[in-house]
């Protein structure tokens, strides 16, 4: 099985939302979206938010 990770980061006021999903490359099936909301600056997103989102997607999808 070959998987690809996709997602986005958006900002509203002082909040950032990170959404990640796993795509099965062979079938095109998209696994459920993992979403993390964080208050702060982009530095906090890069150091904590992405790690939190990645850990959630690993736990939720067994990747």
XYZ file of C-alpha atoms in Angstrom:
63
model
C 0.000 0.000 0.000
C 1.350 3.409 -0.964
C 0.087 6.441 0.951
C 0.387 10.182 0.449
C -0.146 12.922 3.038
C -2.013 16.095 2.089
C -3.398 19.016 3.970
C -3.673 22.710 4.583
C -3.011 25.427 7.143
C -5.418 28.352 7.479
C -5.506 31.374 9.774
C -8.409 33.253 11.350
C -7.415 36.010 13.752
C -4.921 34.498 16.215
C -5.980 30.923 15.454
C -4.451 28.508 12.980
C -6.215 25.385 11.755
C -4.224 22.442 10.420
C -6.056 19.783 8.412
C -4.292 16.607 7.298
C -5.536 13.588 5.397
C -4.026 10.371 4.074
C -4.657 9.346 0.471
C -4.291 5.757 -0.749
C -2.347 6.286 -3.982
C -3.587 3.049 -5.571
C -7.319 3.590 -4.998
C -7.573 7.350 -4.437
C -9.449 6.703 -1.188
C -9.116 9.556 1.305
C -8.917 8.667 4.986
C -10.777 10.805 7.534
C -9.397 14.297 8.041
C -7.381 15.116 11.154
C -7.836 18.692 12.350
C -5.891 20.643 14.970
C -6.659 24.229 16.038
C -3.922 26.258 17.724
C -3.838 29.795 19.073
C -0.555 31.627 18.568
C 1.955 32.484 15.896
C 3.339 30.578 12.930
C 6.380 29.544 14.981
C 4.124 27.650 17.383
C 2.427 25.947 14.428
C 5.750 24.808 13.010
C 7.119 23.555 16.328
C 4.001 22.081 17.959
C 0.946 22.108 15.705
C 2.295 20.018 12.859
C 3.709 17.441 15.271
C 0.364 17.174 17.097
C -1.510 16.767 13.807
C 0.951 14.142 12.543
C 0.680 12.152 15.777
C -3.129 12.213 15.534
C -3.147 11.027 11.944
C -0.742 8.196 12.786
C -2.928 7.121 15.724
C -6.158 7.373 13.705
C -4.910 5.611 10.569
C -2.311 3.169 11.843
C 0.268 4.660 9.493
